[in-house]
Short mmCIF file of C-alpha atoms and ligand atoms in Angstrom, two decimals:
data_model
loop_
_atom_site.label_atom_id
_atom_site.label_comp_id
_atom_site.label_asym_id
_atom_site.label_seq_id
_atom_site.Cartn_x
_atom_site.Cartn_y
_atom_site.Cartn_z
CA UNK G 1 -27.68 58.07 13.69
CA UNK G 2 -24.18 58.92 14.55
CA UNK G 3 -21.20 56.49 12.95
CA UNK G 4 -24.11 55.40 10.61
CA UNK G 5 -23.51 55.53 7.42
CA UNK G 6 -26.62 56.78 5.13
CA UNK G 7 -27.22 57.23 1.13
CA UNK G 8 -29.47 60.62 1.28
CA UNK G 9 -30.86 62.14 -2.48
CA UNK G 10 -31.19 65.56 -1.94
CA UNK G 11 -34.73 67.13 -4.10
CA UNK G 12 -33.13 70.77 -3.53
CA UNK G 13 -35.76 72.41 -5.41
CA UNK G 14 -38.59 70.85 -3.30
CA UNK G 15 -36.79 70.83 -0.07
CA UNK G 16 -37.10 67.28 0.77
CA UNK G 17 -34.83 64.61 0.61
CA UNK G 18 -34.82 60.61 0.88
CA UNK G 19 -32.34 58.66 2.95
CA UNK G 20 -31.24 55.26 3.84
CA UNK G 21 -29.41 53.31 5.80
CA UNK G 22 -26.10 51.75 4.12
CA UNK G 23 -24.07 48.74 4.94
CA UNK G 24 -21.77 49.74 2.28
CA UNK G 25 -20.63 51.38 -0.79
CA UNK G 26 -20.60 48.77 -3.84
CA UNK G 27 -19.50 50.71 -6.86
CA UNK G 28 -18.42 54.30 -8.13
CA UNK G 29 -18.24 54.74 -11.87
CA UNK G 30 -17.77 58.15 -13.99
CA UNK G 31 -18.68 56.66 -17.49
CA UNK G 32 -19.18 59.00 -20.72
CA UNK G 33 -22.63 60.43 -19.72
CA UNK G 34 -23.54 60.20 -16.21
CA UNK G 35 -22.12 59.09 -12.58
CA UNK G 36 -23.60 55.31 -11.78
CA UNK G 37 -23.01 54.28 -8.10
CA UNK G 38 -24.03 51.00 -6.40
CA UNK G 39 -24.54 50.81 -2.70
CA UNK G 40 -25.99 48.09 -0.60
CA UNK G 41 -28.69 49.28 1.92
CA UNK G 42 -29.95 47.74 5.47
CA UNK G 43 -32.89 47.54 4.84
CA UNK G 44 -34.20 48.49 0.70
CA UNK G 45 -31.57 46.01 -1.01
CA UNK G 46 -29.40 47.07 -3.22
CA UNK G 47 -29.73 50.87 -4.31
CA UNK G 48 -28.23 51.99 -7.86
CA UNK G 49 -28.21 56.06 -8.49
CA UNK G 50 -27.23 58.09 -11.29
CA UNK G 51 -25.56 61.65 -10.75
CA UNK G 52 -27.04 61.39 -7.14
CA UNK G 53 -30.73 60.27 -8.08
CA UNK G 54 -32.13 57.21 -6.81
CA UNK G 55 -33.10 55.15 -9.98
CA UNK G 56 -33.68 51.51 -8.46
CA UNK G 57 -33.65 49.66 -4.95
CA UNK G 58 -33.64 45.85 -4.71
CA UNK G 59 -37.62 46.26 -2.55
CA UNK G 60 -39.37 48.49 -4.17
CA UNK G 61 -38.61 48.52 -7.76
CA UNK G 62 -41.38 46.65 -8.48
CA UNK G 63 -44.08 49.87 -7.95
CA UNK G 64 -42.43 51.48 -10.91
CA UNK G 65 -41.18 49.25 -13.40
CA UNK G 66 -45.15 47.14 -13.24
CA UNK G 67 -46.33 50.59 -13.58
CA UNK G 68 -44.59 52.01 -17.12
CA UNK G 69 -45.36 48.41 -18.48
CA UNK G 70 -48.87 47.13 -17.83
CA UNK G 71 -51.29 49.72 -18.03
CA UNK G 72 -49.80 50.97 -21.56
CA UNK G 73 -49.94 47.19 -22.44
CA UNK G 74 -53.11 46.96 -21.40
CA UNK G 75 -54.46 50.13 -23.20
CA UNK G 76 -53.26 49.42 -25.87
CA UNK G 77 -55.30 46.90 -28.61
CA UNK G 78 -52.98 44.68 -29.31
CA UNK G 79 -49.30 45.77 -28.79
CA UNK G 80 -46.84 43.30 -30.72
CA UNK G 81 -43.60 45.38 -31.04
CA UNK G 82 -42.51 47.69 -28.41
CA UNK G 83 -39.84 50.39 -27.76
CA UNK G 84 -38.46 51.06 -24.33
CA UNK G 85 -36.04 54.44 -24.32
CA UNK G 86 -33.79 53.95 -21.14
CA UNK G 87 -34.60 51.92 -18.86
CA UNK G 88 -30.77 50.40 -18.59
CA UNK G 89 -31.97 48.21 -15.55
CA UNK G 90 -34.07 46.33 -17.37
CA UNK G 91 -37.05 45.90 -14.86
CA UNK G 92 -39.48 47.60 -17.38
CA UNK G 93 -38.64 45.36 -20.28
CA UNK G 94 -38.89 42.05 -17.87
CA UNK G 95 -42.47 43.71 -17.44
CA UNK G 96 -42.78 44.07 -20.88
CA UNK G 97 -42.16 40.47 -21.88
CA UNK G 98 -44.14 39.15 -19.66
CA UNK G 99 -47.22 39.71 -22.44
CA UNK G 100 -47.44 36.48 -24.49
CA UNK G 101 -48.83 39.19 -27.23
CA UNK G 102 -45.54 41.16 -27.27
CA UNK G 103 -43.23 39.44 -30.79
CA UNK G 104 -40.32 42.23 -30.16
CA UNK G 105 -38.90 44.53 -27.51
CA UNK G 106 -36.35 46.83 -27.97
CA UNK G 107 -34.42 48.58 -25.25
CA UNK G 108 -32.40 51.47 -26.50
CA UNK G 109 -30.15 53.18 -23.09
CA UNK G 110 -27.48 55.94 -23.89
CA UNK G 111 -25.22 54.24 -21.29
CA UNK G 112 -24.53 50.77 -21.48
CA UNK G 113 -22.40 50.52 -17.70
CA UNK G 114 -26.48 50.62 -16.59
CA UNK G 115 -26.82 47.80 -18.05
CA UNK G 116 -23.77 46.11 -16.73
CA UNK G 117 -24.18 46.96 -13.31
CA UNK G 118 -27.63 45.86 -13.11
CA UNK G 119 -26.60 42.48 -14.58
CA UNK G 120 -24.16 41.92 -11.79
CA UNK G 121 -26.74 43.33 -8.40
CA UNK G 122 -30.19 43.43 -9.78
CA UNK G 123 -29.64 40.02 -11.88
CA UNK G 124 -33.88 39.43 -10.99
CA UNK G 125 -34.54 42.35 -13.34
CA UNK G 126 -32.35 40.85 -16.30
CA UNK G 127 -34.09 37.95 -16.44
CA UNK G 128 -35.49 38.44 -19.63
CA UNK G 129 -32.78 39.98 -21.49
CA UNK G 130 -31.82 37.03 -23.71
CA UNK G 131 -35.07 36.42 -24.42
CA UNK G 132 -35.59 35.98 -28.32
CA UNK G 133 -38.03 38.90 -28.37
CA UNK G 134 -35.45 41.31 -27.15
CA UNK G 135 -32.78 43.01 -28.33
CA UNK G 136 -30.60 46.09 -26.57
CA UNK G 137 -29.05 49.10 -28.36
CA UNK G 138 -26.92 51.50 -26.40
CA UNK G 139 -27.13 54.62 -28.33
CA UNK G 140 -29.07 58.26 -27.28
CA UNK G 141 -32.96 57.37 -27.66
CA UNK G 142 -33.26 61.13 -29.54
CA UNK G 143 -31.32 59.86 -32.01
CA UNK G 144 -32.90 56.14 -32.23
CA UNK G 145 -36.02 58.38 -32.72
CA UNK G 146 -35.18 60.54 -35.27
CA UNK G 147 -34.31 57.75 -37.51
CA UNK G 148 -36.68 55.30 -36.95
CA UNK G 149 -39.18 54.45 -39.70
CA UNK G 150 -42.80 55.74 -40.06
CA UNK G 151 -45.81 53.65 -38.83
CA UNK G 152 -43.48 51.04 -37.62
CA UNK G 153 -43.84 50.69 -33.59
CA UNK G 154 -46.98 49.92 -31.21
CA UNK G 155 -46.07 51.37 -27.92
CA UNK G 156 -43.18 53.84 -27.09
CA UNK G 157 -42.00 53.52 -22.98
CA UNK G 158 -39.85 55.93 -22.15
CA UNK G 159 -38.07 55.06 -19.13
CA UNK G 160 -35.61 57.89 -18.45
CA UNK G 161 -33.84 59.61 -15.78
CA UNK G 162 -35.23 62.89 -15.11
CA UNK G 163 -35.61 65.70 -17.80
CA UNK G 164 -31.97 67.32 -17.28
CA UNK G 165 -28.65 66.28 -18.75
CA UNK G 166 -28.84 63.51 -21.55
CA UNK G 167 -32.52 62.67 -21.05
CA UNK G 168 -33.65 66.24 -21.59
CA UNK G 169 -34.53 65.92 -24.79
CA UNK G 170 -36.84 63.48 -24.04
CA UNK G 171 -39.21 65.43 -22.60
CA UNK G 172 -38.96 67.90 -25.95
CA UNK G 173 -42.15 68.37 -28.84
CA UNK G 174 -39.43 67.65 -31.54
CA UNK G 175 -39.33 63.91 -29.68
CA UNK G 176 -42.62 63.82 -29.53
CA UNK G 177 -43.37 64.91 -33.06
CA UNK G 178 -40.69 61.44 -34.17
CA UNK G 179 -42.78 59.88 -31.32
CA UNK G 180 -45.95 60.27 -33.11
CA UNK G 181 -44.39 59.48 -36.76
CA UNK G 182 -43.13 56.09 -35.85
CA UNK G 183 -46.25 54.76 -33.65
CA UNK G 184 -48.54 52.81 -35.79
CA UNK G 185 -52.50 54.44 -35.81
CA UNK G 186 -53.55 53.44 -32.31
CA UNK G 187 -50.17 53.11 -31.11
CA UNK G 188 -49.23 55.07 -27.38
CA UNK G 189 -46.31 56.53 -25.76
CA UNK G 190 -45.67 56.07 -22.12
CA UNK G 191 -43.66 58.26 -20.42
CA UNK G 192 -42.35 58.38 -16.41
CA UNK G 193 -43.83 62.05 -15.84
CA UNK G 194 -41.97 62.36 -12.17
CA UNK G 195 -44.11 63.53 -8.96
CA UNK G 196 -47.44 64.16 -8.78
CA UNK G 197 -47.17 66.17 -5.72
CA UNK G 198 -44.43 67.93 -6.35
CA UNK G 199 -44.62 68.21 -10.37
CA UNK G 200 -48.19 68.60 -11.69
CA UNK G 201 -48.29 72.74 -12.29
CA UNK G 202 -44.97 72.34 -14.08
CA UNK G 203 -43.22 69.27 -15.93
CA UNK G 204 -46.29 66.65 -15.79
CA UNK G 205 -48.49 69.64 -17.14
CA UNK G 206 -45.66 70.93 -19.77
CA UNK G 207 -45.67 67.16 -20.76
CA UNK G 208 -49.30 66.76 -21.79
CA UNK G 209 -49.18 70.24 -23.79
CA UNK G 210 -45.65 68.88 -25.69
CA UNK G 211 -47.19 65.42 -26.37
CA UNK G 212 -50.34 67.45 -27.58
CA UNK G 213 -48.77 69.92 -29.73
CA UNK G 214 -47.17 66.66 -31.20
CA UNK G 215 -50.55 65.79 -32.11
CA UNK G 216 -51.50 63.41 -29.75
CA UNK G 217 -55.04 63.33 -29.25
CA UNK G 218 -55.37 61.80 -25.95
CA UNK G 219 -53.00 62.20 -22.81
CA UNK G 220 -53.59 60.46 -19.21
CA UNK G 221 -51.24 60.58 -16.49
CA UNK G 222 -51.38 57.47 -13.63
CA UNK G 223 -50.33 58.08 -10.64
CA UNK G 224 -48.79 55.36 -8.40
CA UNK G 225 -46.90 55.26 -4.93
CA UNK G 226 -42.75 55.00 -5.55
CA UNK G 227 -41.14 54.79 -2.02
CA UNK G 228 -37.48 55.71 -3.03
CA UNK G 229 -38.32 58.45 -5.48
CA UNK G 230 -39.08 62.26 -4.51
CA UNK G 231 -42.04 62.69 -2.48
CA UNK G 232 -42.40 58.68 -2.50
CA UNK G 233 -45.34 59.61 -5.31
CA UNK G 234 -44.65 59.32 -9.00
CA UNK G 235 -46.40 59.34 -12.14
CA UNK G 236 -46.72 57.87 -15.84
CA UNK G 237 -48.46 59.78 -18.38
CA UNK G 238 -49.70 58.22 -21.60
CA UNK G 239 -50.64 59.48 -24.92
CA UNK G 240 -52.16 58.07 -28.07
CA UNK G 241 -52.41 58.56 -31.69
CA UNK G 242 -55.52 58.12 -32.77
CA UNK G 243 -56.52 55.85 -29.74
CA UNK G 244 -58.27 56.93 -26.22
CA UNK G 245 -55.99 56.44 -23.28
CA UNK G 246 -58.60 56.99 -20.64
CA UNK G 247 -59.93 53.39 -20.95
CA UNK G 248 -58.42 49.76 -21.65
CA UNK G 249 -58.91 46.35 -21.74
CA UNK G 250 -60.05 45.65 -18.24
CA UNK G 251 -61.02 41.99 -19.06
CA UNK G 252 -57.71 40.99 -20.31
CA UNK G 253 -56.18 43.00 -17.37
CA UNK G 254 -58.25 40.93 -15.23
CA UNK G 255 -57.41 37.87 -17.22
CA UNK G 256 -53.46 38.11 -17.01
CA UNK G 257 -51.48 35.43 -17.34
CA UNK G 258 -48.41 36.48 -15.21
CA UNK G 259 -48.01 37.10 -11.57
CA UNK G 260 -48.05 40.99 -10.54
CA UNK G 261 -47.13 42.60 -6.76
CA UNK G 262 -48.71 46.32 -7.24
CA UNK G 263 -50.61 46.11 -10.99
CA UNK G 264 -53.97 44.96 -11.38
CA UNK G 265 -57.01 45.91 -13.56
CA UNK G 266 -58.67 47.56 -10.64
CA UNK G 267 -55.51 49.54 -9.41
CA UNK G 268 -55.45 50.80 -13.16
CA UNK G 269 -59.06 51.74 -12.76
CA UNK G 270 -58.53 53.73 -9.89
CA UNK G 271 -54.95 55.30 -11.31
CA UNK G 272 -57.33 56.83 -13.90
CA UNK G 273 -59.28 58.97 -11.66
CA UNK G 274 -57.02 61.75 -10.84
CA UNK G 275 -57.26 63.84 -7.03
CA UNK G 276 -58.71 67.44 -7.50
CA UNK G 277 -55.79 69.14 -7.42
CA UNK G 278 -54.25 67.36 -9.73
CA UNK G 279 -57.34 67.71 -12.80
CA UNK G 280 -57.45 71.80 -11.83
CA UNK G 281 -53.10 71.80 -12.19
CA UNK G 282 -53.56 69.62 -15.74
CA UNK G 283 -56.61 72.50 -16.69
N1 SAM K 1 -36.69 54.75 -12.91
C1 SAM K 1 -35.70 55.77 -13.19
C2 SAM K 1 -36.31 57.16 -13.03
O1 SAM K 1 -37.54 57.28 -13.06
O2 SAM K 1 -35.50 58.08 -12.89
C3 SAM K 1 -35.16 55.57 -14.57
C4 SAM K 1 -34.41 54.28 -14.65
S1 SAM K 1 -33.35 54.03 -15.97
C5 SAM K 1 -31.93 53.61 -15.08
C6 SAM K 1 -33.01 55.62 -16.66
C7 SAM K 1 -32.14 55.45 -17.88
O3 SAM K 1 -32.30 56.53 -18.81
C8 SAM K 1 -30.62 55.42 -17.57
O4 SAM K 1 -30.16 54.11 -17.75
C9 SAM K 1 -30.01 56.41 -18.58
O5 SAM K 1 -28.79 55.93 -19.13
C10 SAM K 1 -31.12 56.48 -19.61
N2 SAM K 1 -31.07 57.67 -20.49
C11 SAM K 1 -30.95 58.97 -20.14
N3 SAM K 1 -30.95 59.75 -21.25
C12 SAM K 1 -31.10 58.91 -22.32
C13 SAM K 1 -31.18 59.10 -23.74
N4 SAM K 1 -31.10 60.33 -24.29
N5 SAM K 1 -31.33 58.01 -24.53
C14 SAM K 1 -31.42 56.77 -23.98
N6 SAM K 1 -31.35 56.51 -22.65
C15 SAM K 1 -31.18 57.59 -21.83
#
């Protein structure tokens, strides 16, 4: 490796880290809430992080954003207008469109420079951003919450970075609790719950007790492989309001009309049957 030049995220508190190898260093930007830096890799594509995390890569963006889309889509009865919290790349809400069902999608990202710089190197993911259905709001997604009417929204995606710094209170009951007042009855939240490996005794577990002291009645978390992100094994856990998150629509799944590379109705069969270690860290 020496002169080469490689992008490494260190996971400090797990001991591991993820590297690759760069051609070059794209963009550096400070804006008013986090550090966004764009760097083009050998071998993954483009690679965007914020304040040192790896959010997206050009190759294997695909595992995540399919996954915190189309199994909450598909558990859902019939979602018609959706919420995505982040999400400032805009992969999940190309996802999200892709459902002929789906009449609105709203993408609400504290930091709007996401946006922007995804535009300009991960145009593929933006596709769908002036589509009708959508419309994107750059303000804090705590806030967007808090004021958002009762009984008004189908299915809440929240596709943050990880629970420290301006996406902390995401992970919070009180955002929860607004969580559950705005979804309509039967209406889920989906949230990315981080590593399943590294995460399960601690944040993915904390997650199902906030959503159910919130007074969701059902939580599920899905695991799913994520190359570029800690431990290359990530999670999304769901939770409904008066609706059972452990099953879905499997023939529609089976039935969809848009091309997928990782989500299909069986891997969402098997994402529901979580390893051993995994049900006895959940209790
Ligand atoms: N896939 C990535 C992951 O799992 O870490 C997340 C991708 S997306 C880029 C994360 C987005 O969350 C960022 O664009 C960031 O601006 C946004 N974000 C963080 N805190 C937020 C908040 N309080 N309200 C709205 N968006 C927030």
């Amino acid at each position: 490796m020496s002169g080469e030049k490689w992008f490494f995220e260190h996971f400090d508190s797990a001991g591991t880290a993820f590297g690759l190898r760069l051609k070059k260093k794209l963009e550096d930007v400070q804006t008013e809430y986090q550090h966004i830096e764009m760097w083009e890799t050998d071998t993954f594509g483009y690679l965007m992080t914020i304040d040192g995390c790896t959010m997206v890569t050009s190759r294997d963006n695909f595992l995540y954003h399919e996954m915190m889309s189309h199994p909450v889509l598909f558990t859902h009865a019939a979602p018609k207008n959706v919420v995505i919290i982040g999400g400032g790349d805009c992969g999940t809400l190309r996802e999200v469109l892709r459902h002929p069902g789906v009449e609105k999608a709203t993408q609400i990202d504290i930091d709007e420079m996401v946006t922007r710089m995804s535009e300009k190197y991960f145009p593929e993911l933006c596709e769908s951003n002036n589509d009708p259905r959508a419309e994107l709001l750059f303000i804090d997604g705590v806030k967007w919450m808090r004021e958002c009417a009762d009984a008004s929204i189908d299915v809440i995606i929240v596709d943050s970075t990880d629970p420290v710094g301006p996406a902390e209170g995401l992970f919070k009951a009180d955002f929860f609790r607004d969580c559950h007042r705005v979804l309509r009855d039967g209406g889920i939240i989906v949230q990315q719950s981080e590593s399943p490996l590294l995460h399960s005794d601690t944040i993915i577990r904390d997650l199902h007790a906030n959503m159910r002291e919130a007074g969701f009645s059902s939580t599920q978390t899905l695991p799913f492989p994520q190359t570029s992100y800690p431990s290359g094994w990530w999670s999304c856990t769901m939770a409904g309001k008066a609706t059972d998150v452990t099953d879905f629509r499997h023939a529609d799944a089976d039935a969809k009309p848009f091309e997928t590379l990782y989500y299909s109705a069986a891997i969402h069969r098997g994402a529901l049957t979580l390893p051993p270690f995994m049900t006895r860290a959940l209790g």
